[in-house]
Short mmCIF file of N, CA and C in Angstrom, two decimals:
data_model
loop_
_atom_site.label_atom_id
_atom_site.label_comp_id
_atom_site.label_asym_id
_atom_site.label_seq_id
_atom_site.Cartn_x
_atom_site.Cartn_y
_atom_site.Cartn_z
N MET A 1 0.84 -1.19 0.00
CA MET A 1 0.00 0.00 0.00
C MET A 1 0.88 1.24 0.00
N SER A 2 0.39 2.27 -0.59
CA SER A 2 1.15 3.52 -0.62
C SER A 2 1.16 4.17 0.76
N GLU A 3 2.12 5.05 0.97
CA GLU A 3 2.22 5.74 2.26
C GLU A 3 0.96 6.56 2.54
N LYS A 4 0.44 7.17 1.50
CA LYS A 4 -0.77 7.99 1.65
C LYS A 4 -1.94 7.12 2.12
N ARG A 5 -2.09 5.96 1.51
CA ARG A 5 -3.18 5.07 1.89
C ARG A 5 -2.95 4.53 3.30
N ASP A 6 -1.71 4.15 3.61
CA ASP A 6 -1.39 3.65 4.95
C ASP A 6 -1.76 4.67 6.03
N ALA A 7 -1.38 5.92 5.78
CA ALA A 7 -1.67 6.97 6.76
C ALA A 7 -3.17 7.17 6.91
N TYR A 8 -3.87 7.14 5.81
CA TYR A 8 -5.32 7.32 5.85
C TYR A 8 -5.99 6.18 6.62
N VAL A 9 -5.60 4.95 6.31
CA VAL A 9 -6.15 3.79 6.99
C VAL A 9 -5.82 3.84 8.48
N GLN A 10 -4.62 4.26 8.83
CA GLN A 10 -4.25 4.36 10.24
C GLN A 10 -5.11 5.39 10.98
N ARG A 11 -5.42 6.50 10.31
CA ARG A 11 -6.31 7.50 10.94
C ARG A 11 -7.70 6.91 11.18
N LEU A 12 -8.20 6.16 10.21
CA LEU A 12 -9.51 5.53 10.39
C LEU A 12 -9.47 4.49 11.51
N LYS A 13 -8.41 3.73 11.57
CA LYS A 13 -8.27 2.72 12.64
C LYS A 13 -8.21 3.40 14.01
N ALA A 14 -7.55 4.54 14.08
CA ALA A 14 -7.49 5.29 15.34
C ALA A 14 -8.89 5.73 15.76
N LYS A 15 -9.70 6.13 14.80
CA LYS A 15 -11.07 6.54 15.11
C LYS A 15 -11.88 5.34 15.59
N VAL A 16 -11.68 4.18 14.97
CA VAL A 16 -12.36 2.96 15.43
C VAL A 16 -11.94 2.66 16.86
N ASP A 17 -10.66 2.81 17.16
CA ASP A 17 -10.18 2.58 18.53
C ASP A 17 -10.86 3.53 19.53
N GLU A 18 -11.03 4.79 19.13
CA GLU A 18 -11.74 5.75 19.99
C GLU A 18 -13.18 5.30 20.21
N TRP A 19 -13.83 4.90 19.13
CA TRP A 19 -15.22 4.45 19.24
C TRP A 19 -15.30 3.20 20.11
N ASN A 20 -14.34 2.30 19.97
CA ASN A 20 -14.32 1.10 20.81
C ASN A 20 -14.22 1.48 22.28
N ALA A 21 -13.37 2.43 22.60
CA ALA A 21 -13.23 2.88 23.99
C ALA A 21 -14.55 3.48 24.49
N ASP A 22 -15.19 4.30 23.65
CA ASP A 22 -16.49 4.88 24.03
C ASP A 22 -17.52 3.77 24.27
N ILE A 23 -17.57 2.81 23.37
CA ILE A 23 -18.53 1.72 23.49
C ILE A 23 -18.27 0.91 24.75
N ASP A 24 -17.01 0.66 25.06
CA ASP A 24 -16.66 -0.08 26.28
C ASP A 24 -17.13 0.66 27.53
N LYS A 25 -16.92 1.97 27.57
CA LYS A 25 -17.36 2.77 28.72
C LYS A 25 -18.88 2.74 28.85
N LEU A 26 -19.56 2.89 27.73
CA LEU A 26 -21.02 2.90 27.76
C LEU A 26 -21.58 1.52 28.11
N THR A 27 -20.90 0.47 27.67
CA THR A 27 -21.34 -0.89 28.01
C THR A 27 -21.26 -1.09 29.51
N ALA A 28 -20.20 -0.60 30.13
CA ALA A 28 -20.06 -0.72 31.59
C ALA A 28 -21.19 0.04 32.28
N LYS A 29 -21.55 1.20 31.78
CA LYS A 29 -22.67 1.95 32.35
C LYS A 29 -23.98 1.19 32.17
N ALA A 30 -24.18 0.64 30.99
CA ALA A 30 -25.42 -0.08 30.70
C ALA A 30 -25.59 -1.27 31.63
N ASP A 31 -24.49 -1.92 31.95
CA ASP A 31 -24.56 -3.07 32.86
C ASP A 31 -25.05 -2.69 34.25
N GLN A 32 -24.89 -1.42 34.61
CA GLN A 32 -25.31 -0.95 35.92
C GLN A 32 -26.72 -0.34 35.92
N ALA A 33 -27.30 -0.20 34.76
CA ALA A 33 -28.59 0.46 34.63
C ALA A 33 -29.73 -0.44 35.09
N GLU A 34 -30.84 0.19 35.43
CA GLU A 34 -32.05 -0.54 35.78
C GLU A 34 -32.63 -1.19 34.53
N ALA A 35 -33.54 -2.11 34.71
CA ALA A 35 -34.06 -2.94 33.62
C ALA A 35 -34.56 -2.14 32.42
N ASP A 36 -35.47 -1.19 32.63
CA ASP A 36 -36.02 -0.42 31.51
C ASP A 36 -34.94 0.40 30.82
N ALA A 37 -34.13 1.06 31.61
CA ALA A 37 -33.05 1.88 31.05
C ALA A 37 -32.02 0.99 30.37
N LYS A 38 -31.81 -0.18 30.92
CA LYS A 38 -30.82 -1.10 30.35
C LYS A 38 -31.22 -1.52 28.93
N ILE A 39 -32.49 -1.77 28.73
CA ILE A 39 -32.97 -2.16 27.40
C ILE A 39 -32.72 -1.03 26.40
N LYS A 40 -33.05 0.19 26.79
CA LYS A 40 -32.82 1.34 25.91
C LYS A 40 -31.33 1.52 25.64
N CYS A 41 -30.54 1.37 26.68
CA CYS A 41 -29.09 1.52 26.53
C CYS A 41 -28.53 0.47 25.59
N GLN A 42 -29.00 -0.75 25.72
CA GLN A 42 -28.52 -1.83 24.85
C GLN A 42 -28.87 -1.56 23.39
N GLN A 43 -30.05 -0.99 23.16
CA GLN A 43 -30.45 -0.65 21.79
C GLN A 43 -29.50 0.40 21.20
N LYS A 44 -29.18 1.40 21.99
CA LYS A 44 -28.27 2.45 21.51
C LYS A 44 -26.86 1.89 21.31
N LEU A 45 -26.45 0.98 22.18
CA LEU A 45 -25.14 0.36 22.00
C LEU A 45 -25.08 -0.42 20.69
N GLU A 46 -26.18 -1.06 20.33
CA GLU A 46 -26.21 -1.79 19.06
C GLU A 46 -26.07 -0.82 17.88
N GLU A 47 -26.67 0.35 17.99
CA GLU A 47 -26.51 1.36 16.94
C GLU A 47 -25.06 1.78 16.82
N LEU A 48 -24.42 1.99 17.98
CA LEU A 48 -23.02 2.39 17.98
C LEU A 48 -22.15 1.30 17.37
N ARG A 49 -22.41 0.07 17.74
CA ARG A 49 -21.63 -1.05 17.20
C ARG A 49 -21.83 -1.18 15.68
N SER A 50 -23.05 -0.91 15.24
CA SER A 50 -23.34 -0.98 13.81
C SER A 50 -22.54 0.06 13.04
N LYS A 51 -22.48 1.28 13.55
CA LYS A 51 -21.71 2.35 12.90
C LYS A 51 -20.23 1.99 12.89
N ARG A 52 -19.75 1.46 13.98
CA ARG A 52 -18.35 1.05 14.06
C ARG A 52 -18.08 -0.05 13.02
N GLN A 53 -18.99 -1.00 12.91
CA GLN A 53 -18.83 -2.10 11.95
C GLN A 53 -18.78 -1.58 10.52
N GLU A 54 -19.63 -0.62 10.20
CA GLU A 54 -19.62 -0.04 8.86
C GLU A 54 -18.25 0.55 8.53
N LEU A 55 -17.70 1.27 9.49
CA LEU A 55 -16.39 1.89 9.28
C LEU A 55 -15.30 0.81 9.15
N GLU A 56 -15.37 -0.21 9.98
CA GLU A 56 -14.38 -1.29 9.89
C GLU A 56 -14.44 -1.99 8.53
N GLU A 57 -15.63 -2.17 8.00
CA GLU A 57 -15.77 -2.79 6.68
C GLU A 57 -15.15 -1.91 5.59
N LYS A 58 -15.34 -0.61 5.71
CA LYS A 58 -14.74 0.30 4.73
C LYS A 58 -13.22 0.28 4.82
N ILE A 59 -12.69 0.14 6.01
CA ILE A 59 -11.25 0.05 6.18
C ILE A 59 -10.71 -1.18 5.46
N VAL A 60 -11.38 -2.30 5.62
CA VAL A 60 -10.98 -3.53 4.93
C VAL A 60 -11.03 -3.31 3.41
N ASP A 61 -12.09 -2.68 2.93
CA ASP A 61 -12.21 -2.40 1.50
C ASP A 61 -11.04 -1.53 1.02
N LEU A 62 -10.71 -0.51 1.80
CA LEU A 62 -9.62 0.39 1.43
C LEU A 62 -8.28 -0.36 1.37
N GLN A 63 -8.07 -1.23 2.34
CA GLN A 63 -6.81 -1.96 2.40
C GLN A 63 -6.65 -2.93 1.24
N SER A 64 -7.75 -3.50 0.79
CA SER A 64 -7.68 -4.50 -0.26
C SER A 64 -7.86 -3.92 -1.66
N ALA A 65 -8.16 -2.65 -1.76
CA ALA A 65 -8.43 -2.03 -3.06
C ALA A 65 -7.13 -1.87 -3.85
N GLY A 66 -7.27 -2.02 -5.14
CA GLY A 66 -6.15 -1.74 -6.02
C GLY A 66 -5.90 -0.25 -6.10
N GLU A 67 -4.74 0.09 -6.63
CA GLU A 67 -4.38 1.51 -6.73
C GLU A 67 -5.41 2.31 -7.51
N SER A 68 -5.99 1.71 -8.50
CA SER A 68 -6.94 2.44 -9.35
C SER A 68 -8.28 2.69 -8.65
N THR A 69 -8.65 1.85 -7.69
CA THR A 69 -9.96 2.02 -7.04
C THR A 69 -9.87 2.60 -5.63
N TRP A 70 -8.69 2.63 -5.05
CA TRP A 70 -8.60 3.09 -3.66
C TRP A 70 -9.01 4.55 -3.51
N GLU A 71 -8.65 5.39 -4.46
CA GLU A 71 -9.00 6.81 -4.37
C GLU A 71 -10.52 6.98 -4.44
N GLU A 72 -11.17 6.21 -5.28
CA GLU A 72 -12.63 6.27 -5.37
C GLU A 72 -13.27 5.83 -4.04
N LEU A 73 -12.73 4.76 -3.45
CA LEU A 73 -13.24 4.30 -2.16
C LEU A 73 -13.00 5.33 -1.06
N ARG A 74 -11.83 5.97 -1.10
CA ARG A 74 -11.50 7.00 -0.11
C ARG A 74 -12.50 8.15 -0.20
N GLN A 75 -12.83 8.54 -1.40
CA GLN A 75 -13.80 9.62 -1.59
C GLN A 75 -15.17 9.22 -1.03
N GLY A 76 -15.53 7.95 -1.22
CA GLY A 76 -16.79 7.45 -0.66
C GLY A 76 -16.78 7.48 0.86
N VAL A 77 -15.65 7.10 1.43
CA VAL A 77 -15.52 7.14 2.89
C VAL A 77 -15.61 8.58 3.38
N GLU A 78 -14.93 9.48 2.68
CA GLU A 78 -14.97 10.89 3.06
C GLU A 78 -16.39 11.44 3.03
N SER A 79 -17.14 11.09 2.00
CA SER A 79 -18.50 11.61 1.91
C SER A 79 -19.41 10.97 2.96
N SER A 80 -19.11 9.75 3.36
CA SER A 80 -19.90 9.07 4.39
C SER A 80 -19.47 9.43 5.80
N TRP A 81 -18.25 9.94 5.94
CA TRP A 81 -17.68 10.19 7.25
C TRP A 81 -18.58 11.07 8.12
N GLY A 82 -19.06 12.15 7.57
CA GLY A 82 -19.91 13.07 8.33
C GLY A 82 -21.16 12.38 8.86
N VAL A 83 -21.73 11.52 8.04
CA VAL A 83 -22.94 10.79 8.44
C VAL A 83 -22.61 9.82 9.58
N TRP A 84 -21.51 9.06 9.43
CA TRP A 84 -21.13 8.11 10.49
C TRP A 84 -20.84 8.84 11.80
N LYS A 85 -20.08 9.90 11.69
CA LYS A 85 -19.69 10.65 12.89
C LYS A 85 -20.93 11.23 13.59
N ALA A 86 -21.82 11.82 12.82
CA ALA A 86 -23.04 12.40 13.40
C ALA A 86 -23.94 11.31 13.98
N SER A 87 -24.07 10.19 13.28
CA SER A 87 -24.90 9.08 13.77
C SER A 87 -24.33 8.53 15.07
N PHE A 88 -23.03 8.37 15.12
CA PHE A 88 -22.39 7.85 16.32
C PHE A 88 -22.61 8.82 17.48
N ALA A 89 -22.44 10.11 17.22
CA ALA A 89 -22.63 11.12 18.26
C ALA A 89 -24.07 11.15 18.75
N ARG A 90 -25.04 11.05 17.83
CA ARG A 90 -26.45 11.04 18.23
C ARG A 90 -26.78 9.82 19.09
N ALA A 91 -26.29 8.66 18.67
CA ALA A 91 -26.56 7.43 19.43
C ALA A 91 -25.91 7.51 20.81
N LYS A 92 -24.72 8.06 20.88
CA LYS A 92 -24.02 8.20 22.16
C LYS A 92 -24.79 9.17 23.07
N THR A 93 -25.26 10.28 22.52
CA THR A 93 -26.03 11.25 23.30
C THR A 93 -27.34 10.63 23.77
N ALA A 94 -28.01 9.89 22.92
CA ALA A 94 -29.27 9.24 23.30
C ALA A 94 -29.01 8.21 24.40
N PHE A 95 -27.90 7.50 24.30
CA PHE A 95 -27.54 6.54 25.34
C PHE A 95 -27.39 7.28 26.68
N GLU A 96 -26.60 8.33 26.68
CA GLU A 96 -26.34 9.08 27.91
C GLU A 96 -27.65 9.62 28.50
N LYS A 97 -28.52 10.12 27.63
CA LYS A 97 -29.81 10.63 28.10
C LYS A 97 -30.65 9.52 28.72
N GLY A 98 -30.73 8.39 28.05
CA GLY A 98 -31.48 7.25 28.58
C GLY A 98 -30.90 6.73 29.87
N TYR A 99 -29.59 6.69 29.95
CA TYR A 99 -28.92 6.24 31.17
C TYR A 99 -29.24 7.20 32.32
N GLN A 100 -29.15 8.48 32.06
CA GLN A 100 -29.42 9.49 33.10
C GLN A 100 -30.87 9.41 33.55
N GLU A 101 -31.80 9.26 32.61
CA GLU A 101 -33.21 9.15 32.98
C GLU A 101 -33.44 7.91 33.83
N GLY A 102 -32.78 6.82 33.51
CA GLY A 102 -32.89 5.60 34.31
C GLY A 102 -32.36 5.80 35.71
N ARG A 103 -31.26 6.53 35.84
CA ARG A 103 -30.70 6.81 37.18
C ARG A 103 -31.67 7.67 37.99
N GLU A 104 -32.23 8.68 37.33
CA GLU A 104 -33.16 9.56 38.03
C GLU A 104 -34.40 8.80 38.47
N GLU A 105 -34.88 7.91 37.61
CA GLU A 105 -36.04 7.09 37.93
C GLU A 105 -35.74 6.19 39.14
N ARG A 106 -34.56 5.60 39.16
CA ARG A 106 -34.18 4.72 40.27
C ARG A 106 -34.05 5.52 41.57
N GLN A 107 -33.47 6.71 41.47
CA GLN A 107 -33.34 7.55 42.67
C GLN A 107 -34.70 7.96 43.19
N SER A 108 -35.62 8.24 42.27
CA SER A 108 -36.98 8.61 42.67
C SER A 108 -37.66 7.44 43.38
N LYS A 109 -37.51 6.23 42.85
CA LYS A 109 -38.06 5.03 43.48
C LYS A 109 -37.49 4.82 44.86
N ASP A 110 -36.17 4.99 44.96
CA ASP A 110 -35.50 4.79 46.25
C ASP A 110 -36.01 5.78 47.30
N ARG A 111 -36.29 7.01 46.88
CA ARG A 111 -36.81 8.01 47.82
C ARG A 111 -38.23 7.68 48.25
N ASP A 112 -39.01 7.11 47.32
CA ASP A 112 -40.40 6.78 47.61
C ASP A 112 -40.54 5.57 48.56
N GLU A 113 -39.53 4.75 48.58
CA GLU A 113 -39.63 3.53 49.40
C GLU A 113 -39.38 3.78 50.84
#
């Protein structure tokens, strides 16, 4: 692979590593959530994992592409990048919101008992 492609793939892999770390942190939070909140959290985690998987598949495509097609694939990744990043951020925010609502609900129950 060319140096340019190697560097690009490494940047994408670094982003996947960041997303993996975020997913791991959120998974630990989800494991501590109450039942209703846990279900919502798990759904959002699946969305996050799906976005991560899409990016990982594109990385594999980029690595295996011939010189003539890699630039075209890179342009496709670039045009999709904003969508993946925004989708990941929205799912992460929704997870955090659901987790917080679950905590507040549990605290309210604990006060009522």
